[in-house]
Tab-separated table of C-alpha atoms in Angstrom:
chain	number	residue	atom	x	y	z
F	1071	UNK	CA	3.096	25.347	28.374
F	1072	UNK	CA	5.909	23.862	30.070
F	1073	UNK	CA	6.244	20.246	31.266
F	1074	UNK	CA	8.884	18.024	32.282
F	1075	UNK	CA	10.887	16.366	29.709
F	1076	UNK	CA	11.900	12.644	31.026
F	1077	UNK	CA	13.514	9.475	29.314
F	1078	UNK	CA	10.998	7.031	28.062
F	1079	UNK	CA	12.436	4.487	30.612
F	1080	UNK	CA	10.928	6.743	33.277
F	1081	UNK	CA	7.101	6.387	32.112
F	1082	UNK	CA	7.031	2.996	30.923
F	1083	UNK	CA	8.737	-0.538	31.349
F	1084	UNK	CA	9.788	-3.350	29.049
F	1085	UNK	CA	7.440	-6.125	30.350
F	1086	UNK	CA	8.725	-9.384	28.917
F	1087	UNK	CA	6.531	-12.358	30.123
F	1088	UNK	CA	8.139	-14.960	28.086
F	1089	UNK	CA	5.830	-17.989	27.410
F	1090	UNK	CA	7.591	-21.174	26.089
F	1091	UNK	CA	5.907	-23.000	23.351
F	1092	UNK	CA	4.931	-26.000	25.375
F	1093	UNK	CA	3.614	-23.658	28.159
F	1094	UNK	CA	-0.462	-24.583	28.409
F	1095	UNK	CA	-1.302	-20.939	28.749
F	1096	UNK	CA	0.447	-20.026	25.208
F	1097	UNK	CA	-2.314	-22.282	23.629
F	1098	UNK	CA	-5.186	-20.696	25.060
F	1099	UNK	CA	-4.170	-17.381	23.494
F	1100	UNK	CA	-4.258	-15.494	20.136
F	1101	UNK	CA	-0.925	-14.759	18.510
F	1102	UNK	CA	-0.026	-11.252	17.010
F	1103	UNK	CA	3.102	-10.739	14.869
F	1104	UNK	CA	4.786	-8.083	13.503
F	1105	UNK	CA	2.918	-8.774	10.352
F	1106	UNK	CA	-0.462	-8.367	12.136
F	1107	UNK	CA	0.096	-4.699	12.778
F	1108	UNK	CA	-0.551	-1.727	10.494
F	1109	UNK	CA	2.279	0.723	9.921
F	1110	UNK	CA	1.493	4.082	11.297
F	1111	UNK	CA	-2.123	3.482	12.357
F	1112	UNK	CA	-1.208	0.788	14.860
F	1113	UNK	CA	-4.536	-1.370	13.407
F	1114	UNK	CA	-4.621	-4.959	13.420
F	1115	UNK	CA	-5.298	-7.225	10.408
F	1116	UNK	CA	-5.098	-10.464	11.035
F	1117	UNK	CA	-5.567	-11.570	7.225
F	1118	UNK	CA	-1.836	-11.391	7.158
F	1119	UNK	CA	0.156	-14.294	8.231
F	1120	UNK	CA	-0.334	-16.959	10.529
F	1121	UNK	CA	-2.378	-16.724	13.650
F	1122	UNK	CA	-0.757	-19.464	15.687
F	1123	UNK	CA	2.746	-18.419	14.836
F	1124	UNK	CA	5.777	-20.644	15.202
F	1125	UNK	CA	4.768	-23.630	17.397
F	1126	UNK	CA	8.811	-23.739	18.068
F	1127	UNK	CA	9.261	-20.176	19.207
F	1128	UNK	CA	8.859	-18.496	22.639
F	1129	UNK	CA	6.655	-15.471	22.714
F	1130	UNK	CA	5.445	-12.552	25.245
F	1131	UNK	CA	2.268	-12.452	26.963
F	1132	UNK	CA	0.186	-8.947	26.908
F	1133	UNK	CA	-3.154	-7.585	27.915
F	1134	UNK	CA	-5.193	-4.266	27.632
F	1135	UNK	CA	-2.567	-2.344	29.750
F	1136	UNK	CA	0.391	-2.851	27.167
F	1137	UNK	CA	1.701	-0.992	24.194
F	1138	UNK	CA	3.064	-3.230	21.587
F	1139	UNK	CA	5.985	-1.897	19.911
F	1140	UNK	CA	7.837	-3.344	16.849
F	1141	UNK	CA	11.593	-3.218	17.235
F	1142	UNK	CA	11.967	-4.991	13.629
F	1143	UNK	CA	12.119	-2.372	11.120
F	1144	UNK	CA	11.482	0.109	12.652
F	1145	UNK	CA	10.880	2.731	10.036
F	1146	UNK	CA	7.660	0.938	9.546
F	1147	UNK	CA	6.686	2.679	12.602
F	1148	UNK	CA	4.568	-0.277	14.143
F	1149	UNK	CA	3.047	0.345	17.517
F	1150	UNK	CA	-0.619	-0.980	18.777
F	1151	UNK	CA	-2.759	-0.738	21.765
F	1152	UNK	CA	-4.327	-4.225	21.955
F	1153	UNK	CA	-7.799	-4.204	23.561
F	1154	UNK	CA	-7.779	-8.253	24.322
F	1155	UNK	CA	-5.046	-10.533	26.075
F	1156	UNK	CA	-2.602	-12.435	24.064
F	1157	UNK	CA	0.991	-13.642	23.143
F	1158	UNK	CA	2.833	-11.710	20.640
F	1159	UNK	CA	6.140	-12.670	18.688
F	1160	UNK	CA	9.580	-11.519	20.576
F	1161	UNK	CA	9.899	-8.897	17.860
F	1162	UNK	CA	7.115	-7.383	19.127
F	1163	UNK	CA	8.042	-5.892	22.653
F	1164	UNK	CA	5.328	-5.277	25.124
F	1165	UNK	CA	5.593	-1.880	26.836
F	1166	UNK	CA	3.962	-1.208	30.252
F	1167	UNK	CA	3.108	2.693	31.010
F	1168	UNK	CA	3.523	3.814	34.391
F	1169	UNK	CA	0.316	4.807	36.430
F	1170	UNK	CA	0.945	8.523	35.440
F	1171	UNK	CA	1.080	7.808	32.039
F	1172	UNK	CA	-2.104	7.497	29.603
F	1173	UNK	CA	-1.488	4.284	27.296
F	1174	UNK	CA	-2.913	5.833	24.214
F	1175	UNK	CA	-0.595	8.755	24.679
F	1176	UNK	CA	2.292	6.767	25.108
F	1177	UNK	CA	1.559	5.247	21.569
F	1178	UNK	CA	1.795	8.956	20.292
F	1179	UNK	CA	4.723	9.340	21.699
F	1180	UNK	CA	6.120	6.181	19.812
F	1181	UNK	CA	4.802	7.008	16.526
F	1182	UNK	CA	6.266	10.467	16.412
F	1183	UNK	CA	8.574	10.900	13.187
F	1184	UNK	CA	10.696	12.245	15.963
F	1185	UNK	CA	11.143	8.702	17.588
F	1186	UNK	CA	11.757	6.899	14.325
F	1187	UNK	CA	14.637	8.933	13.473
F	1188	UNK	CA	16.095	8.722	16.829
F	1189	UNK	CA	16.024	4.873	16.653
F	1190	UNK	CA	16.849	4.675	13.159
F	1191	UNK	CA	20.168	6.593	13.908
F	1192	UNK	CA	21.303	3.715	16.132
F	1193	UNK	CA	19.459	0.404	14.559
F	1194	UNK	CA	21.736	-2.862	14.457
F	1195	UNK	CA	21.569	-4.982	11.095
F	1196	UNK	CA	21.465	-3.865	7.773
F	1197	UNK	CA	18.927	-6.138	6.084
F	1198	UNK	CA	16.822	-6.747	8.746
F	1199	UNK	CA	17.490	-3.601	11.256
F	1200	UNK	CA	16.196	-3.619	14.771
F	1201	UNK	CA	15.472	-1.000	17.149
F	1202	UNK	CA	18.252	-0.889	20.158
F	1203	UNK	CA	15.774	-0.972	23.283
F	1204	UNK	CA	18.169	0.504	25.635
F	1205	UNK	CA	18.379	3.676	22.674
F	1206	UNK	CA	14.731	4.089	22.492
F	1207	UNK	CA	14.112	3.556	26.430
F	1208	UNK	CA	16.810	6.696	26.986
F	1209	UNK	CA	14.347	8.938	24.387
F	1210	UNK	CA	13.705	12.116	25.818
F	1211	UNK	CA	9.886	12.483	25.737
F	1212	UNK	CA	7.503	15.087	27.111
F	1213	UNK	CA	5.362	14.301	30.135
F	1214	UNK	CA	2.277	16.423	30.507
F	1215	UNK	CA	-0.394	16.508	33.092
F	1216	UNK	CA	-2.426	13.190	32.643
F	1217	UNK	CA	-5.819	15.528	31.554
F	1218	UNK	CA	-3.514	17.131	29.048
F	1219	UNK	CA	-2.668	13.587	27.707
F	1220	UNK	CA	-6.071	12.550	27.336
F	1221	UNK	CA	-6.964	15.825	25.732
F	1222	UNK	CA	-4.284	15.152	23.169
F	1223	UNK	CA	-5.295	11.621	22.433
F	1224	UNK	CA	-8.774	12.702	21.636
F	1225	UNK	CA	-7.715	15.224	19.249
F	1226	UNK	CA	-5.171	12.864	17.435
F	1227	UNK	CA	-7.872	10.072	17.450
F	1228	UNK	CA	-10.327	12.250	15.708
F	1229	UNK	CA	-7.681	13.405	13.146
F	1230	UNK	CA	-7.281	9.461	12.371
F	1231	UNK	CA	-10.671	8.872	12.446
F	1232	UNK	CA	-11.157	11.141	9.379
F	1233	UNK	CA	-7.968	9.750	7.639
F	1234	UNK	CA	-9.510	6.022	8.020
F	1235	UNK	CA	-12.865	7.180	6.648
F	1236	UNK	CA	-11.396	8.913	3.450
F	1237	UNK	CA	-9.394	5.778	2.845
F	1238	UNK	CA	-12.558	3.316	3.150
F	1239	UNK	CA	-14.291	5.784	0.830
F	1240	UNK	CA	-11.073	5.565	-1.848
F	1241	UNK	CA	-11.337	1.662	-1.327
F	1242	UNK	CA	-15.403	1.743	-1.797
F	1243	UNK	CA	-14.812	3.810	-5.182
F	1244	UNK	CA	-11.907	1.309	-6.506
F	1245	UNK	CA	-14.345	-1.609	-6.058
F	1246	UNK	CA	-17.024	0.252	-8.010
F	1247	UNK	CA	-15.604	0.009	-11.454
F	1248	UNK	CA	-15.280	-3.989	-11.465
F	1249	UNK	CA	-18.653	-4.181	-10.088
F	1250	UNK	CA	-19.874	-1.641	-12.692
F	1251	UNK	CA	-18.239	-3.490	-15.806
F	1252	UNK	CA	-19.887	-6.831	-14.606
F	1253	UNK	CA	-23.224	-5.191	-13.912
F	1254	UNK	CA	-23.470	-3.329	-17.520
F	1255	UNK	CA	-21.522	-5.945	-19.556
F	1256	UNK	CA	-21.398	-9.136	-17.655
F	1257	UNK	CA	-18.384	-11.295	-16.927
F	1258	UNK	CA	-15.982	-11.049	-20.332
F	1259	UNK	CA	-15.178	-14.816	-20.068
F	1260	UNK	CA	-18.962	-15.860	-19.975
F	1261	UNK	CA	-20.024	-12.954	-21.930
F	1262	UNK	CA	-23.670	-13.780	-21.197
F	1263	UNK	CA	-24.876	-11.056	-23.620
F	1264	UNK	CA	-23.497	-13.093	-26.590
F	1265	UNK	CA	-21.724	-10.135	-28.038
F	1266	UNK	CA	-19.255	-10.424	-30.885
F	1267	UNK	CA	-15.614	-11.329	-29.614
F	1268	UNK	CA	-12.152	-9.746	-30.662
F	1269	UNK	CA	-8.650	-10.754	-29.447
F	1270	UNK	CA	-6.450	-7.992	-28.358
F	1271	UNK	CA	-4.329	-8.356	-31.456
F	1272	UNK	CA	-7.143	-7.350	-33.464
F	1273	UNK	CA	-7.593	-4.211	-31.653
F	1274	UNK	CA	-3.990	-3.258	-30.845
F	1275	UNK	CA	-1.947	-1.869	-33.271
F	1276	UNK	CA	1.362	-2.310	-31.589
F	1277	UNK	CA	2.321	-4.170	-28.480
F	1278	UNK	CA	5.896	-2.929	-27.139
F	1279	UNK	CA	8.495	-3.699	-23.903
F	1280	UNK	CA	10.046	-0.717	-22.157
F	1281	UNK	CA	13.346	0.661	-21.532
F	1282	UNK	CA	15.950	-1.316	-19.376
F	1283	UNK	CA	17.450	1.803	-18.825
F	1284	UNK	CA	18.618	2.538	-15.106
F	1285	UNK	CA	16.187	4.963	-13.991
F	1286	UNK	CA	17.171	7.533	-11.169
F	1287	UNK	CA	15.261	9.537	-8.568
F	1288	UNK	CA	16.250	13.164	-9.705
F	1289	UNK	CA	15.038	14.534	-13.110
F	1290	UNK	CA	18.303	15.809	-15.338
F	1291	UNK	CA	18.390	17.810	-18.102
F	1292	UNK	CA	17.122	15.965	-20.884
F	1293	UNK	CA	15.582	13.091	-18.801
F	1294	UNK	CA	11.606	11.439	-19.428
F	1295	UNK	CA	9.761	10.254	-16.284
F	1296	UNK	CA	9.584	6.663	-16.575
F	1297	UNK	CA	6.440	4.810	-15.556
F	1298	UNK	CA	7.494	1.283	-13.802
F	1299	UNK	CA	5.650	-1.298	-11.716
F	1300	UNK	CA	4.367	0.896	-8.695
F	1301	UNK	CA	3.044	3.494	-11.148
F	1302	UNK	CA	0.247	1.230	-12.806
F	1303	UNK	CA	-0.428	-1.678	-10.259
F	1304	UNK	CA	-3.326	0.236	-8.769
F	1305	UNK	CA	-5.627	0.010	-11.802
F	1306	UNK	CA	-4.771	3.973	-12.577
F	1307	UNK	CA	-1.616	5.801	-13.557
F	1308	UNK	CA	-0.089	6.870	-10.072
F	1309	UNK	CA	2.842	9.154	-10.250
F	1310	UNK	CA	4.405	8.529	-6.649
F	1311	UNK	CA	7.734	7.583	-6.693
F	1312	UNK	CA	8.466	8.687	-9.828
F	1313	UNK	CA	11.668	7.887	-11.638
F	1314	UNK	CA	13.851	9.459	-14.619
F	1315	UNK	CA	16.247	8.194	-17.184
F	1316	UNK	CA	17.876	9.713	-20.208
F	1317	UNK	CA	17.016	7.858	-23.213
F	1318	UNK	CA	18.362	8.241	-26.777
F	1319	UNK	CA	16.203	10.351	-29.327
F	1320	UNK	CA	15.134	6.946	-31.122
F	1321	UNK	CA	14.135	5.059	-27.955
F	1322	UNK	CA	12.527	8.187	-26.337
F	1323	UNK	CA	10.407	8.074	-29.873
F	1324	UNK	CA	9.412	4.539	-29.399
F	1325	UNK	CA	8.621	4.399	-26.087
F	1326	UNK	CA	7.272	7.783	-25.593
F	1327	UNK	CA	3.374	7.429	-23.860
F	1328	UNK	CA	0.168	8.497	-25.740
F	1329	UNK	CA	-3.308	8.903	-24.084
F	1330	UNK	CA	-5.474	6.196	-24.562
F	1331	UNK	CA	-2.342	3.681	-24.239
F	1332	UNK	CA	-2.363	0.565	-21.874
F	1333	UNK	CA	0.283	-0.323	-19.781
F	1334	UNK	CA	0.597	-4.103	-18.657
F	1335	UNK	CA	2.375	-5.252	-15.645
F	1336	UNK	CA	4.319	-8.550	-17.805
F	1337	UNK	CA	6.578	-9.890	-14.470
F	1338	UNK	CA	6.573	-9.697	-10.966
F	1339	UNK	CA	6.749	-11.925	-7.929
F	1340	UNK	CA	3.098	-11.532	-6.716
F	1341	UNK	CA	0.572	-13.208	-9.232
F	1342	UNK	CA	-1.799	-10.588	-8.197
F	1343	UNK	CA	0.177	-8.045	-9.806
F	1344	UNK	CA	1.261	-9.791	-13.236
F	1345	UNK	CA	-1.286	-8.511	-15.816
F	1346	UNK	CA	-2.787	-5.792	-14.070
F	1347	UNK	CA	-3.544	-3.029	-16.680
F	1348	UNK	CA	-4.014	0.838	-16.417
F	1349	UNK	CA	-4.915	3.347	-19.150
F	1350	UNK	CA	-2.589	6.214	-19.354
F	1351	UNK	CA	-4.710	9.368	-19.734
F	1352	UNK	CA	-2.063	12.023	-18.697
F	1353	UNK	CA	-0.717	15.345	-20.477
F	1354	UNK	CA	2.456	14.117	-19.619
F	1355	UNK	CA	5.738	13.109	-21.745
F	1356	UNK	CA	6.533	9.699	-20.199
F	1357	UNK	CA	8.266	6.529	-21.316
F	1358	UNK	CA	8.186	3.269	-19.423
F	1359	UNK	CA	10.119	0.342	-17.975
F	1360	UNK	CA	11.127	-2.796	-19.269
F	1361	UNK	CA	8.518	-4.718	-16.645
F	1362	UNK	CA	5.741	-3.349	-18.544
F	1363	UNK	CA	4.124	-3.930	-21.912
F	1364	UNK	CA	2.397	-1.056	-23.860
F	1365	UNK	CA	-0.691	-1.646	-25.895
F	1366	UNK	CA	-1.422	1.043	-28.545
F	1367	UNK	CA	-5.265	0.573	-29.816
F	1368	UNK	CA	-5.612	0.703	-33.464
F	1369	UNK	CA	-7.634	3.868	-34.971
F	1370	UNK	CA	-11.256	3.909	-34.148
F	1371	UNK	CA	-10.924	0.419	-32.245
F	1372	UNK	CA	-14.349	-1.151	-31.699
F	1373	UNK	CA	-13.213	-1.477	-27.626
F	1374	UNK	CA	-12.535	1.569	-25.458
F	1375	UNK	CA	-9.175	1.353	-23.462
F	1376	UNK	CA	-10.819	1.926	-20.245
F	1377	UNK	CA	-13.387	-1.280	-21.237
F	1378	UNK	CA	-10.260	-3.353	-21.697
F	1379	UNK	CA	-8.557	-1.944	-18.569
F	1380	UNK	CA	-11.539	-2.454	-16.362
F	1381	UNK	CA	-12.360	-6.243	-18.005
F	1382	UNK	CA	-8.323	-6.973	-17.210
F	1383	UNK	CA	-8.845	-6.439	-13.466
F	1384	UNK	CA	-11.688	-9.043	-13.081
F	1385	UNK	CA	-10.971	-12.089	-11.494
F	1386	UNK	CA	-12.075	-14.554	-14.514
F	1387	UNK	CA	-10.192	-12.884	-17.109
F	1388	UNK	CA	-7.102	-12.617	-14.891
F	1389	UNK	CA	-7.390	-16.091	-14.128
F	1390	UNK	CA	-7.228	-17.071	-18.172
F	1391	UNK	CA	-3.892	-14.472	-18.292
F	1392	UNK	CA	-2.318	-16.473	-15.164
F	1393	UNK	CA	-2.817	-19.581	-16.740
F	1394	UNK	CA	-0.767	-18.593	-19.667
F	1395	UNK	CA	2.111	-17.129	-17.363
F	1396	UNK	CA	5.348	-18.876	-16.851
F	1397	UNK	CA	7.358	-19.063	-13.586
F	1398	UNK	CA	10.963	-18.110	-13.508
F	1399	UNK	CA	13.346	-17.786	-10.474
F	1400	UNK	CA	9.875	-17.157	-8.584
F	1401	UNK	CA	8.725	-14.658	-10.613
F	1402	UNK	CA	5.449	-15.111	-12.513
F	1403	UNK	CA	5.728	-13.917	-16.557
F	1404	UNK	CA	3.584	-13.010	-19.322
F	1405	UNK	CA	4.584	-12.074	-22.775
F	1406	UNK	CA	2.979	-10.137	-25.829
F	1407	UNK	CA	1.913	-13.518	-27.319
F	1408	UNK	CA	-0.213	-14.227	-24.194
F	1409	UNK	CA	-1.914	-10.780	-24.112
F	1410	UNK	CA	-2.755	-11.202	-28.172
F	1411	UNK	CA	-4.640	-14.208	-27.212
F	1412	UNK	CA	-7.035	-12.741	-24.917
F	1413	UNK	CA	-10.527	-12.474	-26.021
F	1414	UNK	CA	-13.066	-9.699	-24.727
F	1415	UNK	CA	-16.392	-9.225	-25.797
F	1416	UNK	CA	-17.475	-6.153	-27.808
F	1417	UNK	CA	-20.419	-4.147	-26.287
F	1418	UNK	CA	-22.585	-1.784	-28.370
F	1419	UNK	CA	-20.661	1.840	-28.388
F	1420	UNK	CA	-23.483	3.585	-26.838
F	1421	UNK	CA	-23.102	1.461	-23.785
F	1422	UNK	CA	-19.352	1.830	-23.853
F	1423	UNK	CA	-19.223	5.428	-23.798
F	1424	UNK	CA	-21.998	5.333	-20.759
F	1425	UNK	CA	-19.379	3.188	-19.182
F	1426	UNK	CA	-16.598	5.472	-19.688
F	1427	UNK	CA	-18.464	8.296	-18.474
F	1428	UNK	CA	-19.344	6.752	-15.329
F	1429	UNK	CA	-15.854	5.778	-14.285
F	1430	UNK	CA	-14.904	9.493	-14.946
F	1431	UNK	CA	-17.205	10.691	-13.046
F	1432	UNK	CA	-16.170	8.063	-9.907
F	1433	UNK	CA	-12.412	8.753	-10.624
F	1434	UNK	CA	-13.184	12.636	-10.129
F	1435	UNK	CA	-14.633	11.537	-6.682
F	1436	UNK	CA	-11.815	9.444	-6.095
F	1437	UNK	CA	-9.262	11.993	-6.617
F	1438	UNK	CA	-11.123	14.189	-4.295
F	1439	UNK	CA	-10.989	11.297	-1.685
F	1440	UNK	CA	-7.253	10.905	-2.148
F	1441	UNK	CA	-6.846	14.702	-1.679
F	1442	UNK	CA	-8.487	14.740	1.302
F	1443	UNK	CA	-6.952	11.435	2.763
F	1444	UNK	CA	-3.532	12.988	2.057
F	1445	UNK	CA	-4.546	16.284	3.731
F	1446	UNK	CA	-6.196	14.521	6.851
F	1447	UNK	CA	-2.556	12.504	6.724
F	1448	UNK	CA	-0.533	15.433	7.210
F	1449	UNK	CA	-3.277	17.166	9.336
F	1450	UNK	CA	-2.709	14.322	11.857
F	1451	UNK	CA	1.078	14.626	11.172
F	1452	UNK	CA	1.195	18.291	12.136
F	1453	UNK	CA	-1.245	17.754	14.944
F	1454	UNK	CA	1.137	15.313	16.523
F	1455	UNK	CA	3.942	17.298	16.275
F	1456	UNK	CA	2.241	20.513	17.527
F	1457	UNK	CA	0.798	18.643	20.359
F	1458	UNK	CA	3.872	16.992	21.481
F	1459	UNK	CA	6.045	19.776	21.105
F	1460	UNK	CA	6.906	20.965	24.361
F	1461	UNK	CA	9.436	23.436	26.227
F	1462	UNK	CA	11.417	22.101	29.593
């Protein structure tokens, strides 16, 4: 289909209806900040940030007709279509579509990778890049007939719903493991079953800090993958964004991971990350970075590494660990001495084996969900590109 290609400024206008902080209208309207808009999807998440905003700053009024476009850090791709009347941070620009333009279709145009690439080529500011709105409004976009706009939106919305369902399934599976632990073993701090307890230093043959060698994005001859904080904070080893370093032979030998090893996050600005623990269960030669601590269990340890890993993710045990942490320059830190003191109940081996079997099957399902979610995400991007790629 051949459709007109027009500047974005011909299908919408910037509708900046400013509200002063002392304006009576402002106090009665819900506030939306950039932090409330999710990247990519444009969904609202009001768990983040303030619901009232700064009491000293002006805001923009918006309603159900507008598209909210975040000009701050445009690479985050935050574009929302509110279904309520409110006021927003001036970092969010209310765009008002013309009568011939469907609002959701215009939001799809703004979320395209081509749009992000276009505005990123002309951003202002390095630490806090912002979109040049005049440059955005000059962007060439397709303008198909209104019926075709609605058809495109329906298709893309279906793909987005599939992606959200897969993501929710993944979240439920991640919640399953701690819930299963408590059901089978009880709270590890309270030890309601009255089982014998051991300290980690009794079941760990070696604690070790990782390498401080600088790692790089690309592998080189003789380099080794180096696991970092982003690879372990989810409770399982995640190889996204893997980096590499060339280590001397002795350091390689000391830091090479083995199946069943535990990796703990030892320092981070976010207290929720400190002490996070993952079990290494991959067929991969890898080392680990200095912000992590590796724990290698003794032979025939009375506790499975998976039982330890799940216990370390529970709120009660995390509270114990955080009480031992120290803060330095805004970072929370734990050390090997702290980990040695952690005390855990020892469930019967038969129950531990059942627990490990159940979480293995749940992780297999999680992997399928991850693959399906990635497929749904790539499908949506492909559909967006195909459906919005027109010739003049």
